[in-house]
């Protein structure tokens, strides 16, 4: 993040926070980002980009807020709801408890949560088939690897990130049954999402152990993985947003998780649909990024093989195990 972006982000957070404190009334939709910063180049930034796309498309306005700690969740939801924001969209798996409490207090407000499931008549829960998208980039990693060893650096050591890892490992082994997959996480607290130094160190250790491709599913920490790979002349794989442009020629691809599209659609209240929405390969909710920054890295043979895997997953010929179903990875 450059100096200007960082301080603009801080200013935006301050403005949003001051609105909460002031108690001003408004009827615009609201977006609340998870820990790790709005401009993390990954998950939160995808949510922000979706909100900006909605603003450009509709001419509407939205209010947003960057969380600074977990204790703010209920306060932020309650304040936005009491001021009339509708819908209120939040991104992140940690929203479940706070939203379950606040949604019941504001039955006429529509809430949309991404990456968590809350069973309430005024809540839409949107989750993604991260394991199927991760399967595809795992296959790409194994097919590109010259060493037969690939790596994975996750952020916070939690089930949803194991879901990424498990899909990645299954895809790698489908492409090369003899591949070795190394797995590490940056931490066990929310600070794990914003620790690129630790992520970079883990990546270097995986390279020392023989890996030549490392998949980062770590939010802002993933930038450390991408930098370490570029410095070492190895390959990285980005996540959530298309991160290919950050280190052209070194970022092999990115596992796309279309949080941006989910947020963009959710900010129009007419699209609100209570209950569970699942976005996978068929819905273009997940996939892999191919653009001018990495097209020279993905050979036609690799693309053909991976697109075949995608078709077989969508047809049901291949079943990718979801770690979060039973907390196991075959």
PDB file of N, CA and C in Angstrom, residues 253-315:
ATOM      1  N   UNK A 253      -1.199 -17.087 -11.080  1.00  0.00           N
ATOM      2  CA  UNK A 253      -2.625 -16.806 -11.289  1.00  0.00           C
ATOM      3  C   UNK A 253      -3.196 -16.365  -9.948  1.00  0.00           C
ATOM      4  N   UNK A 254      -4.463 -16.077  -9.901  1.00  0.00           N
ATOM      5  CA  UNK A 254      -5.143 -15.737  -8.650  1.00  0.00           C
ATOM      6  C   UNK A 254      -6.429 -16.538  -8.570  1.00  0.00           C
ATOM      7  N   UNK A 255      -6.734 -17.049  -7.370  1.00  0.00           N
ATOM      8  CA  UNK A 255      -8.005 -17.733  -7.162  1.00  0.00           C
ATOM      9  C   UNK A 255      -9.054 -16.662  -6.909  1.00  0.00           C
ATOM     10  N   UNK A 256      -9.902 -16.457  -7.886  1.00  0.00           N
ATOM     11  CA  UNK A 256     -10.899 -15.403  -7.796  1.00  0.00           C
ATOM     12  C   UNK A 256     -12.076 -15.823  -6.927  1.00  0.00           C
ATOM     13  N   UNK A 257     -12.400 -14.979  -5.992  1.00  0.00           N
ATOM     14  CA  UNK A 257     -13.582 -15.143  -5.158  1.00  0.00           C
ATOM     15  C   UNK A 257     -14.347 -13.840  -5.311  1.00  0.00           C
ATOM     16  N   UNK A 258     -15.477 -13.878  -6.024  1.00  0.00           N
ATOM     17  CA  UNK A 258     -16.087 -12.642  -6.492  1.00  0.00           C
ATOM     18  C   UNK A 258     -16.893 -11.942  -5.404  1.00  0.00           C
ATOM     19  N   UNK A 259     -16.171 -11.591  -4.342  1.00  0.00           N
ATOM     20  CA  UNK A 259     -16.756 -10.788  -3.277  1.00  0.00           C
ATOM     21  C   UNK A 259     -17.234  -9.460  -3.845  1.00  0.00           C
ATOM     22  N   UNK A 260     -16.511  -8.939  -4.835  1.00  0.00           N
ATOM     23  CA  UNK A 260     -16.897  -7.660  -5.442  1.00  0.00           C
ATOM     24  C   UNK A 260     -18.278  -7.733  -6.067  1.00  0.00           C
ATOM     25  N   UNK A 261     -18.533  -8.807  -6.795  1.00  0.00           N
ATOM     26  CA  UNK A 261     -19.837  -8.974  -7.440  1.00  0.00           C
ATOM     27  C   UNK A 261     -20.940  -9.174  -6.400  1.00  0.00           C
ATOM     28  N   UNK A 262     -20.631  -9.957  -5.355  1.00  0.00           N
ATOM     29  CA  UNK A 262     -21.619 -10.195  -4.298  1.00  0.00           C
ATOM     30  C   UNK A 262     -22.010  -8.889  -3.616  1.00  0.00           C
ATOM     31  N   UNK A 263     -21.033  -8.048  -3.313  1.00  0.00           N
ATOM     32  CA  UNK A 263     -21.322  -6.766  -2.668  1.00  0.00           C
ATOM     33  C   UNK A 263     -22.066  -5.848  -3.630  1.00  0.00           C
ATOM     34  N   UNK A 264     -21.615  -5.779  -4.863  1.00  0.00           N
ATOM     35  CA  UNK A 264     -22.270  -4.902  -5.841  1.00  0.00           C
ATOM     36  C   UNK A 264     -23.749  -5.241  -5.981  1.00  0.00           C
ATOM     37  N   UNK A 265     -24.064  -6.521  -6.073  1.00  0.00           N
ATOM     38  CA  UNK A 265     -25.458  -6.934  -6.204  1.00  0.00           C
ATOM     39  C   UNK A 265     -26.251  -6.695  -4.920  1.00  0.00           C
ATOM     40  N   UNK A 266     -25.590  -6.878  -3.786  1.00  0.00           N
ATOM     41  CA  UNK A 266     -26.286  -6.801  -2.504  1.00  0.00           C
ATOM     42  C   UNK A 266     -26.685  -5.389  -2.110  1.00  0.00           C
ATOM     43  N   UNK A 267     -25.977  -4.389  -2.615  1.00  0.00           N
ATOM     44  CA  UNK A 267     -26.274  -3.018  -2.208  1.00  0.00           C
ATOM     45  C   UNK A 267     -27.581  -2.501  -2.784  1.00  0.00           C
ATOM     46  N   UNK A 268     -28.098  -3.152  -3.812  1.00  0.00           N
ATOM     47  CA  UNK A 268     -29.429  -2.827  -4.322  1.00  0.00           C
ATOM     48  C   UNK A 268     -30.447  -3.635  -3.532  1.00  0.00           C
ATOM     49  N   UNK A 269     -31.228  -2.980  -2.707  1.00  0.00           N
ATOM     50  CA  UNK A 269     -32.097  -3.705  -1.774  1.00  0.00           C
ATOM     51  C   UNK A 269     -33.121  -4.580  -2.478  1.00  0.00           C
ATOM     52  N   UNK A 270     -33.472  -4.229  -3.725  1.00  0.00           N
ATOM     53  CA  UNK A 270     -34.430  -5.047  -4.466  1.00  0.00           C
ATOM     54  C   UNK A 270     -33.884  -6.449  -4.728  1.00  0.00           C
ATOM     55  N   UNK A 271     -32.565  -6.605  -4.648  1.00  0.00           N
ATOM     56  CA  UNK A 271     -31.948  -7.916  -4.870  1.00  0.00           C
ATOM     57  C   UNK A 271     -31.918  -8.762  -3.604  1.00  0.00           C
ATOM     58  N   UNK A 272     -32.359  -8.201  -2.490  1.00  0.00           N
ATOM     59  CA  UNK A 272     -32.269  -8.915  -1.217  1.00  0.00           C
ATOM     60  C   UNK A 272     -33.076 -10.206  -1.254  1.00  0.00           C
ATOM     61  N   UNK A 273     -32.440 -11.292  -0.846  1.00  0.00           N
ATOM     62  CA  UNK A 273     -33.088 -12.602  -0.836  1.00  0.00           C
ATOM     63  C   UNK A 273     -32.699 -13.314   0.452  1.00  0.00           C
ATOM     64  N   UNK A 274     -33.580 -13.349   1.443  1.00  0.00           N
ATOM     65  CA  UNK A 274     -33.208 -13.958   2.719  1.00  0.00           C
ATOM     66  C   UNK A 274     -32.862 -15.435   2.543  1.00  0.00           C
ATOM     67  N   UNK A 275     -32.025 -15.922   3.448  1.00  0.00           N
ATOM     68  CA  UNK A 275     -31.604 -17.308   3.364  1.00  0.00           C
ATOM     69  C   UNK A 275     -30.186 -17.421   2.828  1.00  0.00           C
ATOM     70  N   UNK A 276     -29.845 -18.609   2.381  1.00  0.00           N
ATOM     71  CA  UNK A 276     -28.472 -18.918   1.973  1.00  0.00           C
ATOM     72  C   UNK A 276     -28.306 -18.843   0.460  1.00  0.00           C
ATOM     73  N   UNK A 277     -27.277 -18.130   0.019  1.00  0.00           N
ATOM     74  CA  UNK A 277     -26.888 -18.077  -1.386  1.00  0.00           C
ATOM     75  C   UNK A 277     -25.476 -18.627  -1.500  1.00  0.00           C
ATOM     76  N   UNK A 278     -25.282 -19.607  -2.374  1.00  0.00           N
ATOM     77  CA  UNK A 278     -23.964 -20.215  -2.572  1.00  0.00           C
ATOM     78  C   UNK A 278     -23.483 -19.910  -3.983  1.00  0.00           C
ATOM     79  N   UNK A 279     -22.298 -19.361  -4.092  1.00  0.00           N
ATOM     80  CA  UNK A 279     -21.724 -18.999  -5.383  1.00  0.00           C
ATOM     81  C   UNK A 279     -20.503 -19.872  -5.676  1.00  0.00           C
ATOM     82  N   UNK A 280     -20.584 -20.628  -6.772  1.00  0.00           N
ATOM     83  CA  UNK A 280     -19.494 -21.528  -7.136  1.00  0.00           C
ATOM     84  C   UNK A 280     -19.049 -21.334  -8.566  1.00  0.00           C
ATOM     85  N   UNK A 281     -18.502 -22.382  -9.150  1.00  0.00           N
ATOM     86  CA  UNK A 281     -18.001 -22.307 -10.523  1.00  0.00           C
ATOM     87  C   UNK A 281     -19.125 -22.002 -11.510  1.00  0.00           C
ATOM     88  N   UNK A 282     -20.267 -22.628 -11.333  1.00  0.00           N
ATOM     89  CA  UNK A 282     -21.376 -22.430 -12.271  1.00  0.00           C
ATOM     90  C   UNK A 282     -21.856 -20.986 -12.269  1.00  0.00           C
ATOM     91  N   UNK A 283     -21.795 -20.353 -11.115  1.00  0.00           N
ATOM     92  CA  UNK A 283     -22.287 -18.974 -10.992  1.00  0.00           C
ATOM     93  C   UNK A 283     -21.172 -17.948 -11.224  1.00  0.00           C
ATOM     94  N   UNK A 284     -19.987 -18.425 -11.622  1.00  0.00           N
ATOM     95  CA  UNK A 284     -18.810 -17.557 -11.763  1.00  0.00           C
ATOM     96  C   UNK A 284     -18.469 -16.864 -10.449  1.00  0.00           C
ATOM     97  N   UNK A 285     -18.804 -17.531  -9.354  1.00  0.00           N
ATOM     98  CA  UNK A 285     -18.481 -16.986  -8.040  1.00  0.00           C
ATOM     99  C   UNK A 285     -17.024 -17.206  -7.668  1.00  0.00           C
ATOM    100  N   UNK A 286     -16.434 -18.259  -8.208  1.00  0.00           N
ATOM    101  CA  UNK A 286     -15.013 -18.560  -8.007  1.00  0.00           C
ATOM    102  C   UNK A 286     -14.419 -18.952  -9.352  1.00  0.00           C
ATOM    103  N   UNK A 287     -13.109 -18.941  -9.422  1.00  0.00           N
ATOM    104  CA  UNK A 287     -12.427 -19.318 -10.659  1.00  0.00           C
ATOM    105  C   UNK A 287     -10.962 -18.940 -10.569  1.00  0.00           C
ATOM    106  N   UNK A 288     -10.297 -18.916 -11.712  1.00  0.00           N
ATOM    107  CA  UNK A 288      -8.891 -18.501 -11.717  1.00  0.00           C
ATOM    108  C   UNK A 288      -8.707 -17.380 -12.727  1.00  0.00           C
ATOM    109  N   UNK A 289      -7.736 -16.515 -12.447  1.00  0.00           N
ATOM    110  CA  UNK A 289      -7.541 -15.315 -13.261  1.00  0.00           C
ATOM    111  C   UNK A 289      -6.545 -15.568 -14.386  1.00  0.00           C
ATOM    112  N   UNK A 290      -6.943 -15.178 -15.587  1.00  0.00           N
ATOM    113  CA  UNK A 290      -6.068 -15.247 -16.755  1.00  0.00           C
ATOM    114  C   UNK A 290      -6.155 -13.906 -17.463  1.00  0.00           C
ATOM    115  N   UNK A 291      -5.043 -13.193 -17.536  1.00  0.00           N
ATOM    116  CA  UNK A 291      -5.031 -11.877 -18.155  1.00  0.00           C
ATOM    117  C   UNK A 291      -3.671 -11.609 -18.779  1.00  0.00           C
ATOM    118  N   UNK A 292      -3.453 -10.366 -19.184  1.00  0.00           N
ATOM    119  CA  UNK A 292      -2.207 -10.025 -19.871  1.00  0.00           C
ATOM    120  C   UNK A 292      -0.987 -10.155 -18.976  1.00  0.00           C
ATOM    121  N   UNK A 293      -1.195 -10.185 -17.665  1.00  0.00           N
ATOM    122  CA  UNK A 293      -0.063 -10.256 -16.746  1.00  0.00           C
ATOM    123  C   UNK A 293       0.451 -11.679 -16.533  1.00  0.00           C
ATOM    124  N   UNK A 294      -0.371 -12.677 -16.834  1.00  0.00           N
ATOM    125  CA  UNK A 294       0.074 -14.064 -16.604  1.00  0.00           C
ATOM    126  C   UNK A 294      -0.166 -14.986 -17.784  1.00  0.00           C
ATOM    127  N   UNK A 295      -0.672 -14.472 -18.899  1.00  0.00           N
ATOM    128  CA  UNK A 295      -1.024 -15.364 -20.001  1.00  0.00           C
ATOM    129  C   UNK A 295       0.194 -16.094 -20.563  1.00  0.00           C
ATOM    130  N   UNK A 296       1.373 -15.507 -20.428  1.00  0.00           N
ATOM    131  CA  UNK A 296       2.579 -16.181 -20.918  1.00  0.00           C
ATOM    132  C   UNK A 296       2.993 -17.334 -20.001  1.00  0.00           C
ATOM    133  N   UNK A 297       2.463 -17.347 -18.776  1.00  0.00           N
ATOM    134  CA  UNK A 297       2.830 -18.380 -17.802  1.00  0.00           C
ATOM    135  C   UNK A 297       1.927 -19.603 -17.884  1.00  0.00           C
ATOM    136  N   UNK A 298       0.687 -19.410 -18.316  1.00  0.00           N
ATOM    137  CA  UNK A 298      -0.292 -20.501 -18.374  1.00  0.00           C
ATOM    138  C   UNK A 298      -0.304 -21.049 -19.805  1.00  0.00           C
ATOM    139  N   UNK A 299       0.348 -22.186 -20.001  1.00  0.00           N
ATOM    140  CA  UNK A 299       0.420 -22.769 -21.338  1.00  0.00           C
ATOM    141  C   UNK A 299      -0.943 -23.295 -21.761  1.00  0.00           C
ATOM    142  N   UNK A 300      -1.097 -23.546 -23.040  1.00  0.00           N
ATOM    143  CA  UNK A 300      -2.358 -24.099 -23.538  1.00  0.00           C
ATOM    144  C   UNK A 300      -2.641 -25.455 -22.922  1.00  0.00           C
ATOM    145  N   UNK A 301      -1.590 -26.250 -22.702  1.00  0.00           N
ATOM    146  CA  UNK A 301      -1.776 -27.570 -22.079  1.00  0.00           C
ATOM    147  C   UNK A 301      -2.324 -27.429 -20.662  1.00  0.00           C
ATOM    148  N   UNK A 302      -1.782 -26.476 -19.911  1.00  0.00           N
ATOM    149  CA  UNK A 302      -2.272 -26.255 -18.547  1.00  0.00           C
ATOM    150  C   UNK A 302      -3.713 -25.762 -18.585  1.00  0.00           C
ATOM    151  N   UNK A 303      -3.985 -24.791 -19.431  1.00  0.00           N
ATOM    152  CA  UNK A 303      -5.337 -24.238 -19.514  1.00  0.00           C
ATOM    153  C   UNK A 303      -6.344 -25.317 -19.904  1.00  0.00           C
ATOM    154  N   UNK A 304      -5.997 -26.143 -20.879  1.00  0.00           N
ATOM    155  CA  UNK A 304      -6.903 -27.215 -21.315  1.00  0.00           C
ATOM    156  C   UNK A 304      -7.194 -28.181 -20.174  1.00  0.00           C
ATOM    157  N   UNK A 305      -6.134 -28.575 -19.454  1.00  0.00           N
ATOM    158  CA  UNK A 305      -6.300 -29.524 -18.354  1.00  0.00           C
ATOM    159  C   UNK A 305      -7.168 -28.937 -17.246  1.00  0.00           C
ATOM    160  N   UNK A 306      -6.933 -27.670 -16.900  1.00  0.00           N
ATOM    161  CA  UNK A 306      -7.667 -27.049 -15.792  1.00  0.00           C
ATOM    162  C   UNK A 306      -9.112 -26.764 -16.179  1.00  0.00           C
ATOM    163  N   UNK A 307      -9.332 -26.352 -17.402  1.00  0.00           N
ATOM    164  CA  UNK A 307     -10.708 -26.123 -17.848  1.00  0.00           C
ATOM    165  C   UNK A 307     -11.491 -27.440 -17.885  1.00  0.00           C
ATOM    166  N   UNK A 308     -10.800 -28.521 -18.165  1.00  0.00           N
ATOM    167  CA  UNK A 308     -11.447 -29.851 -18.122  1.00  0.00           C
ATOM    168  C   UNK A 308     -11.830 -30.195 -16.682  1.00  0.00           C
ATOM    169  N   UNK A 309     -10.932 -29.933 -15.744  1.00  0.00           N
ATOM    170  CA  UNK A 309     -11.265 -30.144 -14.338  1.00  0.00           C
ATOM    171  C   UNK A 309     -12.492 -29.319 -13.949  1.00  0.00           C
ATOM    172  N   UNK A 310     -12.537 -28.059 -14.372  1.00  0.00           N
ATOM    173  CA  UNK A 310     -13.662 -27.187 -14.038  1.00  0.00           C
ATOM    174  C   UNK A 310     -14.969 -27.761 -14.565  1.00  0.00           C
ATOM    175  N   UNK A 311     -14.956 -28.220 -15.811  1.00  0.00           N
ATOM    176  CA  UNK A 311     -16.163 -28.793 -16.410  1.00  0.00           C
ATOM    177  C   UNK A 311     -16.600 -30.047 -15.662  1.00  0.00           C
ATOM    178  N   UNK A 312     -15.639 -30.853 -15.246  1.00  0.00           N
ATOM    179  CA  UNK A 312     -15.966 -32.100 -14.542  1.00  0.00           C
ATOM    180  C   UNK A 312     -16.488 -31.830 -13.137  1.00  0.00           C
ATOM    181  N   UNK A 313     -16.000 -30.790 -12.504  1.00  0.00           N
ATOM    182  CA  UNK A 313     -16.543 -30.422 -11.192  1.00  0.00           C
ATOM    183  C   UNK A 313     -17.985 -29.956 -11.343  1.00  0.00           C
ATOM    184  N   UNK A 314     -18.230 -29.130 -12.360  1.00  0.00           N
ATOM    185  CA  UNK A 314     -19.577 -28.605 -12.563  1.00  0.00           C
ATOM    186  C   UNK A 314     -20.569 -29.691 -12.971  1.00  0.00           C
ATOM    187  N   UNK A 315     -20.085 -30.711 -13.671  1.00  0.00           N
ATOM    188  CA  UNK A 315     -20.976 -31.798 -14.100  1.00  0.00           C
ATOM    189  C   UNK A 315     -21.205 -32.828 -12.998  1.00  0.00           C
TER     190      UNK A 315
END
